[in-house]
Short mmCIF file of N, CA and C in Angstrom, two decimals:
data_model
loop_
_atom_site.label_atom_id
_atom_site.label_comp_id
_atom_site.label_asym_id
_atom_site.label_seq_id
_atom_site.Cartn_x
_atom_site.Cartn_y
_atom_site.Cartn_z
N UNK A 1 76.34 -44.23 -20.89
CA UNK A 1 76.87 -46.04 -20.66
C UNK A 1 77.05 -46.34 -19.85
N UNK A 2 77.97 -45.83 -19.13
CA UNK A 2 78.51 -46.12 -17.83
C UNK A 2 77.62 -46.76 -16.84
N UNK A 3 76.31 -45.89 -17.06
CA UNK A 3 75.11 -45.93 -16.14
C UNK A 3 74.99 -48.01 -16.05
N UNK A 4 74.62 -48.06 -17.42
CA UNK A 4 73.91 -49.18 -17.59
C UNK A 4 75.32 -50.23 -17.58
N UNK A 5 76.33 -50.04 -17.96
CA UNK A 5 76.77 -51.24 -17.23
C UNK A 5 77.19 -51.08 -15.66
N UNK A 6 76.91 -50.39 -15.13
CA UNK A 6 77.24 -50.40 -13.68
C UNK A 6 75.76 -51.48 -13.12
N UNK A 7 74.64 -50.91 -13.87
CA UNK A 7 73.56 -51.12 -13.38
C UNK A 7 73.58 -53.23 -13.87
N UNK A 8 74.27 -53.04 -15.07
CA UNK A 8 74.32 -54.42 -15.38
C UNK A 8 75.45 -55.22 -14.57
N UNK A 9 76.41 -54.46 -13.84
CA UNK A 9 77.29 -55.21 -13.13
C UNK A 9 76.65 -55.35 -11.94
N UNK A 10 75.82 -54.86 -11.56
CA UNK A 10 74.83 -54.36 -10.05
C UNK A 10 74.14 -55.43 -10.18
N UNK A 11 73.95 -55.92 -11.13
CA UNK A 11 72.69 -56.99 -10.83
C UNK A 11 73.45 -58.69 -11.28
N UNK A 12 74.32 -58.82 -11.79
CA UNK A 12 75.13 -60.03 -11.61
C UNK A 12 75.47 -59.92 -10.38
N UNK A 13 75.68 -59.06 -9.45
CA UNK A 13 76.75 -59.52 -8.10
C UNK A 13 75.09 -59.56 -7.30
N UNK A 14 74.39 -59.28 -7.54
CA UNK A 14 73.02 -59.08 -6.78
C UNK A 14 72.79 -61.08 -6.75
N UNK A 15 72.59 -61.11 -8.41
CA UNK A 15 71.96 -62.66 -7.84
C UNK A 15 73.22 -63.41 -7.56
N UNK A 16 74.47 -63.63 -7.13
CA UNK A 16 75.19 -64.02 -6.48
C UNK A 16 75.24 -64.52 -5.32
N UNK A 17 74.54 -63.45 -4.43
CA UNK A 17 73.95 -63.35 -3.14
C UNK A 17 72.68 -63.80 -3.16
N UNK A 18 72.32 -63.80 -1.69
CA UNK A 18 71.42 -64.75 -0.66
C UNK A 18 70.36 -63.95 -1.09
N UNK A 19 69.31 -63.99 -1.34
CA UNK A 19 67.79 -62.77 -1.47
C UNK A 19 68.12 -62.86 -0.19
N UNK A 20 67.69 -61.60 0.04
CA UNK A 20 66.94 -61.32 1.32
C UNK A 20 65.37 -61.02 1.11
N UNK A 21 64.39 -61.43 2.20
CA UNK A 21 62.93 -61.35 2.02
C UNK A 21 62.64 -59.90 2.23
N UNK A 22 63.02 -59.12 3.32
CA UNK A 22 62.90 -57.73 2.80
C UNK A 22 63.71 -57.15 1.67
N UNK A 23 64.04 -57.01 1.79
CA UNK A 23 65.26 -56.15 0.74
C UNK A 23 64.98 -56.89 -0.70
N UNK A 24 64.69 -56.21 -1.54
CA UNK A 24 64.59 -56.47 -2.60
C UNK A 24 66.21 -56.32 -3.38
N UNK A 25 65.98 -56.78 -4.93
CA UNK A 25 67.37 -56.85 -5.65
C UNK A 25 68.48 -55.49 -5.72
N UNK A 26 69.48 -55.20 -5.88
CA UNK A 26 69.85 -54.42 -6.31
C UNK A 26 69.64 -53.92 -7.59
N UNK A 27 69.44 -54.59 -8.64
CA UNK A 27 69.33 -54.08 -9.76
C UNK A 27 67.53 -53.61 -9.19
N UNK A 28 67.04 -54.10 -8.96
CA UNK A 28 65.18 -53.57 -8.70
C UNK A 28 65.26 -52.02 -8.03
N UNK A 29 65.79 -52.12 -7.28
CA UNK A 29 66.57 -50.56 -6.98
C UNK A 29 66.92 -49.40 -7.69
N UNK A 30 67.85 -49.77 -8.56
CA UNK A 30 68.46 -48.86 -9.58
C UNK A 30 67.52 -48.96 -10.04
N UNK A 31 66.92 -49.85 -11.26
CA UNK A 31 65.70 -49.58 -12.01
C UNK A 31 63.99 -49.48 -11.89
N UNK A 32 64.43 -49.21 -10.03
CA UNK A 32 63.38 -48.71 -9.63
C UNK A 32 63.21 -46.81 -8.96
N UNK A 33 64.82 -46.54 -8.36
CA UNK A 33 64.98 -45.15 -8.56
C UNK A 33 65.02 -43.66 -9.72
N UNK A 34 65.46 -44.94 -10.62
CA UNK A 34 65.17 -44.28 -11.95
C UNK A 34 63.53 -44.45 -12.33
N UNK A 35 62.81 -44.83 -12.75
CA UNK A 35 61.44 -44.65 -13.24
C UNK A 35 61.23 -44.08 -11.92
N UNK A 36 61.62 -43.99 -10.62
CA UNK A 36 61.25 -43.10 -9.93
C UNK A 36 61.29 -41.14 -10.39
N UNK A 37 62.78 -40.93 -10.87
CA UNK A 37 63.37 -39.72 -10.66
C UNK A 37 63.15 -39.39 -12.19
N UNK A 38 62.44 -40.16 -13.28
CA UNK A 38 61.83 -40.04 -14.61
C UNK A 38 60.59 -39.26 -14.22
N UNK A 39 59.42 -40.61 -13.21
CA UNK A 39 58.73 -39.28 -13.37
C UNK A 39 57.98 -38.50 -12.51
N UNK A 40 59.15 -38.08 -11.50
CA UNK A 40 59.08 -37.47 -10.53
C UNK A 40 59.58 -35.97 -11.25
N UNK A 41 60.43 -36.50 -12.33
CA UNK A 41 60.19 -35.18 -13.44
C UNK A 41 59.59 -35.31 -14.52
N UNK A 42 59.39 -35.83 -14.97
CA UNK A 42 57.84 -35.54 -15.39
C UNK A 42 56.53 -35.11 -14.52
N UNK A 43 56.34 -35.22 -14.00
CA UNK A 43 55.36 -34.54 -12.90
C UNK A 43 55.29 -33.23 -13.15
N UNK A 44 56.81 -33.35 -12.36
CA UNK A 44 57.13 -31.97 -12.21
C UNK A 44 57.26 -30.99 -12.74
N UNK A 45 57.12 -31.70 -14.22
CA UNK A 45 57.29 -30.94 -15.49
C UNK A 45 55.42 -30.36 -15.84
N UNK A 46 55.06 -31.19 -16.18
CA UNK A 46 54.25 -31.29 -16.42
C UNK A 46 53.02 -31.50 -15.82
N UNK A 47 52.58 -32.40 -14.74
CA UNK A 47 51.71 -32.36 -14.24
C UNK A 47 51.20 -31.42 -13.08
N UNK A 48 52.71 -30.74 -12.29
CA UNK A 48 52.61 -29.87 -10.91
C UNK A 48 51.43 -28.58 -12.23
N UNK A 49 52.56 -28.06 -13.07
CA UNK A 49 51.65 -26.23 -13.24
C UNK A 49 50.14 -26.84 -14.18
N UNK A 50 50.47 -28.23 -14.19
CA UNK A 50 48.75 -28.47 -14.92
C UNK A 50 47.74 -28.57 -13.69
N UNK A 51 48.75 -28.65 -12.52
CA UNK A 51 47.36 -28.99 -11.28
C UNK A 51 47.44 -27.26 -10.40
N UNK A 52 48.22 -26.92 -11.22
CA UNK A 52 48.49 -25.34 -9.53
C UNK A 52 47.96 -24.47 -10.50
N UNK A 53 47.74 -24.81 -11.71
CA UNK A 53 47.07 -23.40 -12.81
C UNK A 53 45.57 -23.68 -12.50
N UNK A 54 45.49 -25.54 -12.58
CA UNK A 54 43.66 -25.84 -12.33
C UNK A 54 42.95 -25.38 -10.63
N UNK A 55 43.85 -25.57 -9.75
CA UNK A 55 43.72 -24.76 -8.28
C UNK A 55 43.52 -23.45 -8.94
N UNK A 56 44.46 -22.86 -8.92
CA UNK A 56 44.94 -21.11 -9.38
C UNK A 56 43.28 -21.14 -10.07
N UNK A 57 42.82 -21.41 -11.05
CA UNK A 57 41.31 -21.33 -11.39
C UNK A 57 40.47 -21.42 -10.92
N UNK A 58 40.47 -22.70 -10.70
CA UNK A 58 39.27 -22.66 -9.42
C UNK A 58 39.29 -21.42 -8.08
N UNK A 59 40.06 -20.59 -7.50
CA UNK A 59 40.33 -20.38 -6.07
C UNK A 59 39.58 -18.68 -6.91
N UNK A 60 40.19 -18.48 -8.40
CA UNK A 60 39.75 -17.52 -8.44
C UNK A 60 37.79 -17.42 -9.15
N UNK A 61 37.72 -18.33 -9.79
CA UNK A 61 36.69 -18.78 -10.31
C UNK A 61 35.22 -18.76 -8.27
N UNK A 62 35.54 -19.46 -7.35
CA UNK A 62 35.46 -19.33 -5.76
C UNK A 62 35.04 -17.81 -5.62
N UNK A 63 36.40 -16.99 -5.96
CA UNK A 63 36.27 -15.65 -5.04
C UNK A 63 36.11 -14.88 -6.62
N UNK A 64 35.62 -14.92 -7.61
CA UNK A 64 34.01 -14.17 -8.34
C UNK A 64 33.41 -14.71 -8.21
N UNK A 65 32.76 -15.73 -7.82
CA UNK A 65 31.75 -16.19 -7.05
C UNK A 65 31.10 -15.13 -6.11
N UNK A 66 31.57 -15.04 -5.25
CA UNK A 66 32.18 -14.80 -3.96
C UNK A 66 31.93 -13.30 -4.29
N UNK A 67 31.91 -12.48 -5.00
CA UNK A 67 32.46 -11.28 -5.75
C UNK A 67 30.88 -10.88 -5.78
N UNK A 68 30.52 -11.99 -7.19
CA UNK A 68 29.11 -11.52 -7.65
C UNK A 68 27.74 -11.77 -6.76
N UNK A 69 28.19 -12.66 -5.62
CA UNK A 69 27.15 -13.13 -4.73
C UNK A 69 27.27 -11.74 -3.54
N UNK A 70 28.22 -11.13 -3.56
CA UNK A 70 27.92 -9.93 -2.46
C UNK A 70 27.65 -8.69 -3.63
N UNK A 71 27.90 -8.80 -4.65
CA UNK A 71 27.44 -7.89 -5.27
C UNK A 71 25.64 -8.39 -5.40
N UNK A 72 25.72 -8.82 -5.92
CA UNK A 72 23.98 -9.29 -5.46
C UNK A 72 23.37 -9.05 -4.35
N UNK A 73 24.27 -9.29 -3.41
CA UNK A 73 23.58 -9.22 -2.03
C UNK A 73 23.04 -7.56 -1.65
N UNK A 74 24.20 -6.68 -2.03
CA UNK A 74 24.11 -5.96 -2.22
C UNK A 74 23.15 -4.82 -3.21
N UNK A 75 23.07 -5.80 -4.24
CA UNK A 75 22.34 -5.11 -5.27
C UNK A 75 20.57 -5.68 -4.11
N UNK A 76 20.36 -6.71 -3.95
CA UNK A 76 19.12 -7.39 -3.60
C UNK A 76 18.64 -6.35 -2.19
N UNK A 77 19.88 -5.95 -1.33
CA UNK A 77 19.63 -4.57 -0.43
C UNK A 77 19.07 -3.54 -0.85
N UNK A 78 19.74 -2.95 -1.83
CA UNK A 78 19.25 -1.77 -2.69
C UNK A 78 18.17 -1.79 -2.90
N UNK A 79 17.47 -2.72 -3.57
CA UNK A 79 15.91 -3.07 -3.82
C UNK A 79 15.41 -3.00 -2.50
N UNK A 80 15.83 -3.67 -2.21
CA UNK A 80 14.60 -3.85 -0.35
C UNK A 80 14.36 -2.42 0.32
N UNK A 81 15.90 -2.03 -0.14
CA UNK A 81 15.38 -0.60 0.93
C UNK A 81 14.40 0.20 0.21
N UNK A 82 14.75 0.28 -1.20
CA UNK A 82 14.03 1.15 -2.24
C UNK A 82 12.60 0.78 -2.05
N UNK A 83 12.18 -0.61 -1.98
CA UNK A 83 11.16 -1.04 -1.61
C UNK A 83 9.66 -0.58 -0.47
N UNK A 84 10.95 -0.66 0.45
CA UNK A 84 10.07 -0.15 1.74
C UNK A 84 10.37 1.14 2.04
N UNK A 85 11.02 2.19 1.44
CA UNK A 85 11.03 3.59 1.23
C UNK A 85 9.72 3.52 0.58
N UNK A 86 9.43 3.14 -1.16
CA UNK A 86 8.44 2.90 -1.56
C UNK A 86 7.11 2.78 -0.31
N UNK A 87 7.19 2.04 -0.17
CA UNK A 87 5.92 1.35 1.05
C UNK A 87 5.86 2.41 2.23
N UNK A 88 6.92 2.95 2.67
CA UNK A 88 6.33 3.95 3.53
C UNK A 88 5.91 5.07 3.01
N UNK A 89 6.20 5.41 1.55
CA UNK A 89 5.83 6.70 0.74
C UNK A 89 4.37 6.23 0.73
N UNK A 90 3.76 4.90 -0.02
CA UNK A 90 2.41 4.77 -0.37
C UNK A 90 1.93 4.65 1.26
N UNK A 91 2.28 4.25 2.21
CA UNK A 91 1.50 4.78 3.53
C UNK A 91 0.89 4.97 3.48
N UNK A 92 1.91 6.74 4.17
CA UNK A 92 2.16 7.82 3.86
C UNK A 92 1.00 9.09 3.07
N UNK A 93 1.21 8.18 1.65
CA UNK A 93 0.34 9.01 0.95
C UNK A 93 -1.16 8.21 1.26
N UNK A 94 -1.52 7.05 1.48
CA UNK A 94 -2.32 6.95 1.76
C UNK A 94 -3.61 7.21 2.88
N UNK A 95 -2.29 7.72 4.08
CA UNK A 95 -2.90 8.74 5.50
C UNK A 95 -3.06 10.15 4.77
N UNK A 96 -2.15 10.29 4.04
CA UNK A 96 -3.21 11.61 3.76
C UNK A 96 -3.78 11.60 2.83
N UNK A 97 -4.89 10.49 2.13
CA UNK A 97 -5.57 11.11 1.37
C UNK A 97 -6.31 11.11 2.04
N UNK A 98 -6.23 9.70 3.08
CA UNK A 98 -7.80 9.16 4.12
C UNK A 98 -7.96 10.58 4.81
N UNK A 99 -6.82 11.46 4.78
CA UNK A 99 -6.74 12.39 5.85
C UNK A 99 -7.94 13.87 5.22
N UNK A 100 -7.57 13.54 4.21
CA UNK A 100 -8.34 14.68 3.15
C UNK A 100 -9.71 14.22 3.18
N UNK A 101 -10.17 13.01 2.60
CA UNK A 101 -11.18 12.19 2.19
C UNK A 101 -11.87 13.15 3.80
N UNK A 102 -11.56 12.53 5.05
CA UNK A 102 -12.45 12.66 6.06
C UNK A 102 -12.98 13.97 6.46
N UNK A 103 -11.50 15.52 5.73
CA UNK A 103 -12.02 16.77 6.14
C UNK A 103 -12.60 17.07 5.32
N UNK A 104 -12.77 15.99 4.03
CA UNK A 104 -13.90 16.75 2.88
C UNK A 104 -15.47 16.24 3.46
N UNK A 105 -15.35 15.13 3.75
CA UNK A 105 -16.79 14.58 4.65
C UNK A 105 -17.08 15.35 5.91
N UNK A 106 -16.19 15.91 6.34
CA UNK A 106 -16.81 16.83 7.42
C UNK A 106 -17.43 17.76 7.07
N UNK A 107 -16.61 18.40 6.13
CA UNK A 107 -16.89 20.11 5.65
C UNK A 107 -18.18 19.54 4.62
N UNK A 108 -18.50 18.65 4.31
CA UNK A 108 -19.74 18.25 3.21
C UNK A 108 -20.90 17.76 4.28
N UNK A 109 -20.66 17.67 5.26
CA UNK A 109 -21.90 17.55 6.56
C UNK A 109 -21.47 18.69 7.00
N UNK A 110 -21.16 19.68 7.53
CA UNK A 110 -21.29 20.81 7.75
C UNK A 110 -21.83 21.88 7.03
N UNK A 111 -21.78 21.57 5.72
CA UNK A 111 -22.22 22.34 4.19
C UNK A 111 -23.94 21.92 4.55
N UNK A 112 -24.59 20.77 4.75
CA UNK A 112 -25.25 20.04 4.15
C UNK A 112 -26.30 20.10 5.69
N UNK A 113 -25.89 20.41 6.86
CA UNK A 113 -26.34 20.76 7.96
C UNK A 113 -26.87 22.28 7.47
N UNK A 114 -26.05 22.98 7.91
CA UNK A 114 -26.20 25.12 7.85
C UNK A 114 -27.68 24.70 6.30
N UNK A 115 -27.55 23.72 4.75
CA UNK A 115 -28.75 24.14 3.80
C UNK A 115 -29.65 23.45 5.02
N UNK A 116 -29.73 22.12 5.90
CA UNK A 116 -30.88 21.91 6.09
C UNK A 116 -31.48 22.78 7.04
N UNK A 117 -30.32 23.60 8.12
CA UNK A 117 -30.93 24.45 8.94
C UNK A 117 -31.80 25.28 8.77
N UNK A 118 -30.89 26.11 7.13
CA UNK A 118 -31.72 27.20 6.40
C UNK A 118 -32.96 26.64 5.43
N UNK A 119 -33.00 25.47 4.94
CA UNK A 119 -34.46 24.90 4.15
C UNK A 119 -35.39 24.67 5.73
N UNK A 120 -34.95 23.89 6.53
CA UNK A 120 -36.19 24.47 7.81
C UNK A 120 -36.31 25.78 8.31
N UNK A 121 -35.95 26.24 8.52
CA UNK A 121 -36.01 27.85 8.55
C UNK A 121 -37.14 29.06 7.65
N UNK A 122 -36.46 28.49 6.61
CA UNK A 122 -37.21 28.65 5.18
C UNK A 122 -38.61 28.20 5.57
N UNK A 123 -39.40 27.18 5.62
CA UNK A 123 -40.09 26.47 5.76
C UNK A 123 -41.04 26.79 6.92
N UNK A 124 -40.28 26.73 8.04
CA UNK A 124 -41.60 27.72 9.47
C UNK A 124 -41.92 28.72 8.90
N UNK A 125 -40.82 29.87 8.13
CA UNK A 125 -41.38 31.27 7.95
C UNK A 125 -42.27 30.86 7.03
N UNK A 126 -42.02 30.07 5.74
CA UNK A 126 -43.50 29.64 4.71
C UNK A 126 -44.42 29.53 5.99
N UNK A 127 -44.51 28.67 6.08
CA UNK A 127 -45.63 27.95 7.02
C UNK A 127 -46.42 29.10 8.14
N UNK A 128 -45.73 29.43 8.31
CA UNK A 128 -45.85 30.46 9.57
C UNK A 128 -47.04 31.63 8.72
N UNK A 129 -45.86 32.46 7.80
CA UNK A 129 -46.93 33.18 6.71
C UNK A 129 -48.50 32.55 6.24
N UNK A 130 -48.21 31.45 5.56
CA UNK A 130 -49.40 30.19 5.46
C UNK A 130 -49.98 30.24 5.72
N UNK A 131 -49.94 30.32 7.13
CA UNK A 131 -50.67 29.88 8.23
C UNK A 131 -51.42 31.46 8.84
N UNK A 132 -50.58 31.96 8.62
CA UNK A 132 -51.14 33.46 8.82
C UNK A 132 -52.28 34.38 7.63
N UNK A 133 -51.99 33.88 6.49
CA UNK A 133 -53.01 33.89 5.63
C UNK A 133 -54.18 33.09 5.64
N UNK A 134 -54.08 31.88 5.89
CA UNK A 134 -55.10 31.43 6.36
C UNK A 134 -55.95 31.60 7.24
N UNK A 135 -55.38 32.14 8.00
CA UNK A 135 -56.02 32.75 9.40
C UNK A 135 -56.93 34.17 8.89
N UNK A 136 -56.52 34.92 7.75
CA UNK A 136 -56.87 36.48 7.26
C UNK A 136 -58.04 35.96 7.16
N UNK A 137 -57.59 34.60 6.10
CA UNK A 137 -59.00 34.62 5.51
C UNK A 137 -59.67 33.66 5.43
N UNK A 138 -59.48 32.98 7.29
CA UNK A 138 -60.88 32.07 7.72
C UNK A 138 -61.35 33.49 8.45
N UNK A 139 -60.59 34.89 8.92
CA UNK A 139 -61.57 35.67 9.48
C UNK A 139 -62.56 36.71 8.68
N UNK A 140 -61.33 36.42 7.39
CA UNK A 140 -62.33 37.49 6.65
C UNK A 140 -63.90 36.35 5.82
N UNK A 141 -63.37 35.45 5.96
CA UNK A 141 -64.59 34.29 5.60
C UNK A 141 -65.63 34.50 6.64
N UNK A 142 -64.90 34.15 8.03
CA UNK A 142 -65.79 34.44 9.68
C UNK A 142 -66.97 35.38 9.24
N UNK A 143 -65.81 36.79 9.01
CA UNK A 143 -67.06 37.58 9.16
C UNK A 143 -68.25 37.75 8.33
N UNK A 144 -67.59 37.50 7.27
CA UNK A 144 -68.43 37.68 6.07
C UNK A 144 -69.89 36.58 6.19
N UNK A 145 -70.39 35.39 7.05
CA UNK A 145 -70.69 34.97 7.28
C UNK A 145 -71.53 35.24 8.63
N UNK A 146 -70.92 35.82 9.76
CA UNK A 146 -71.22 35.90 10.36
C UNK A 146 -71.99 37.66 10.43
N UNK A 147 -71.73 38.31 9.60
CA UNK A 147 -72.41 39.37 8.87
C UNK A 147 -74.13 38.48 8.70
N UNK A 148 -73.45 38.10 7.37
CA UNK A 148 -74.92 37.28 6.52
C UNK A 148 -76.18 37.39 8.12
N UNK A 149 -75.47 36.50 9.01
CA UNK A 149 -76.34 35.84 10.10
C UNK A 149 -76.86 36.52 10.36
N UNK A 150 -75.93 37.61 11.57
CA UNK A 150 -76.81 38.52 11.83
C UNK A 150 -77.70 40.02 11.01
N UNK A 151 -77.18 39.24 9.66
CA UNK A 151 -78.04 40.74 8.63
C UNK A 151 -79.75 39.49 8.98
N UNK A 152 -79.85 38.53 8.55
CA UNK A 152 -80.69 37.34 8.63
C UNK A 152 -81.11 37.71 9.67
N UNK A 153 -80.70 37.24 10.59
CA UNK A 153 -81.26 37.43 12.01
C UNK A 153 -82.19 39.08 12.76
N UNK A 154 -81.60 39.96 12.15
CA UNK A 154 -82.31 40.98 12.43
C UNK A 154 -82.86 41.63 11.41
N UNK A 155 -83.25 40.88 10.38
CA UNK A 155 -83.85 41.55 9.24
C UNK A 155 -85.52 40.44 10.19
N UNK A 156 -85.45 39.19 10.45
CA UNK A 156 -86.47 38.83 11.25
C UNK A 156 -86.69 39.01 12.11
N UNK A 157 -85.88 40.44 12.91
CA UNK A 157 -86.58 40.86 14.06
C UNK A 157 -87.04 41.77 13.83
N UNK A 158 -86.54 42.52 13.40
CA UNK A 158 -87.07 43.51 12.71
C UNK A 158 -87.69 43.85 11.55
N UNK A 159 -88.08 42.86 10.64
CA UNK A 159 -89.13 42.41 9.84
C UNK A 159 -88.93 43.60 8.65
N UNK A 160 -88.15 43.58 8.63
CA UNK A 160 -87.98 45.04 7.57
C UNK A 160 -86.40 44.59 7.35
N UNK A 161 -85.73 45.22 6.21
CA UNK A 161 -84.60 44.59 5.28
C UNK A 161 -84.04 45.85 5.21
N UNK A 162 -82.56 46.16 6.32
CA UNK A 162 -82.19 47.48 6.69
C UNK A 162 -81.31 47.63 5.29
N UNK A 163 -80.65 48.86 5.31
CA UNK A 163 -79.89 48.49 3.49
C UNK A 163 -78.86 48.12 4.21
N UNK A 164 -77.63 47.11 3.21
CA UNK A 164 -77.07 45.86 3.12
C UNK A 164 -75.64 47.31 3.32
N UNK A 165 -75.03 48.34 3.51
CA UNK A 165 -74.00 48.99 3.91
C UNK A 165 -74.34 49.27 4.90
N UNK A 166 -75.53 50.29 5.54
CA UNK A 166 -75.25 49.99 6.98
C UNK A 166 -74.88 49.06 8.35
N UNK A 167 -76.03 47.88 7.55
CA UNK A 167 -75.98 46.16 8.55
C UNK A 167 -74.42 46.47 8.52
N UNK A 168 -73.90 45.92 7.73
CA UNK A 168 -72.27 45.50 7.42
C UNK A 168 -71.42 46.54 8.29
N UNK A 169 -71.72 48.06 8.32
CA UNK A 169 -70.76 48.39 9.00
C UNK A 169 -71.56 48.26 10.20
N UNK A 170 -72.46 48.38 10.67
CA UNK A 170 -72.98 48.27 12.28
C UNK A 170 -72.34 46.73 12.53
N UNK A 171 -72.33 45.97 11.78
CA UNK A 171 -71.51 44.56 12.01
C UNK A 171 -70.21 44.45 12.24
N UNK A 172 -68.87 45.02 11.36
CA UNK A 172 -67.93 45.55 11.00
C UNK A 172 -67.94 46.02 12.63
N UNK A 173 -68.71 46.72 13.47
CA UNK A 173 -67.99 47.60 13.90
C UNK A 173 -67.92 46.81 15.63
N UNK A 174 -69.16 45.80 15.55
CA UNK A 174 -69.62 44.89 16.48
C UNK A 174 -68.20 43.92 16.47
N UNK A 175 -67.94 43.94 15.89
CA UNK A 175 -67.17 42.46 15.35
C UNK A 175 -65.83 42.84 15.38
N UNK A 176 -65.38 44.33 15.27
CA UNK A 176 -64.22 45.29 16.04
C UNK A 176 -64.38 45.12 17.62
N UNK A 177 -65.35 45.18 18.74
CA UNK A 177 -65.65 45.54 19.64
C UNK A 177 -65.10 44.53 20.52
N UNK A 178 -65.70 43.84 19.79
CA UNK A 178 -65.69 42.06 20.65
C UNK A 178 -64.28 41.43 20.34
N UNK A 179 -63.73 41.73 18.91
CA UNK A 179 -61.71 40.65 19.20
C UNK A 179 -60.93 41.81 19.52
N UNK A 180 -61.69 42.76 20.22
CA UNK A 180 -60.58 43.98 20.52
C UNK A 180 -60.76 43.93 22.05
N UNK A 181 -61.93 43.54 23.01
CA UNK A 181 -61.44 42.83 23.91
C UNK A 181 -61.20 41.05 24.03
#
């Protein structure tokens, strides 16, 4: 109660003095100071801890977000590294497959070429054999016709028929002498 009495007494004294336009009245200074102290204590007790807690929570959230971002960045880098490794593996596998296909194609080409050459050689041999057989048949046919012609001509010249076997032997000996010459 003493404080209240002092405040009232100061208020009475202030009202008796002349008012200064710059300085407020003493009772206003006292009441303002008391209100300031009450507000300061209230803020110190309730507002500052809440603001400090809010700032600490915000700091922790930002730190957690930064840590999470760093973790995600690390994971993304590892995924990128894995992807690049798989891409390199796929490229090397593709090159290996292409090289195998190239080697297989080359082996197939060599095989086909050797088969074709063997078939050509076989065809040449068969053709040569066919030509030789055709030549032999043609010579035999030619001998037979020549013998018939010569016998016919000889019969006309001699006007009599010689026996066939003697004529054929005679003509064959003549043809052999002509072919060896």
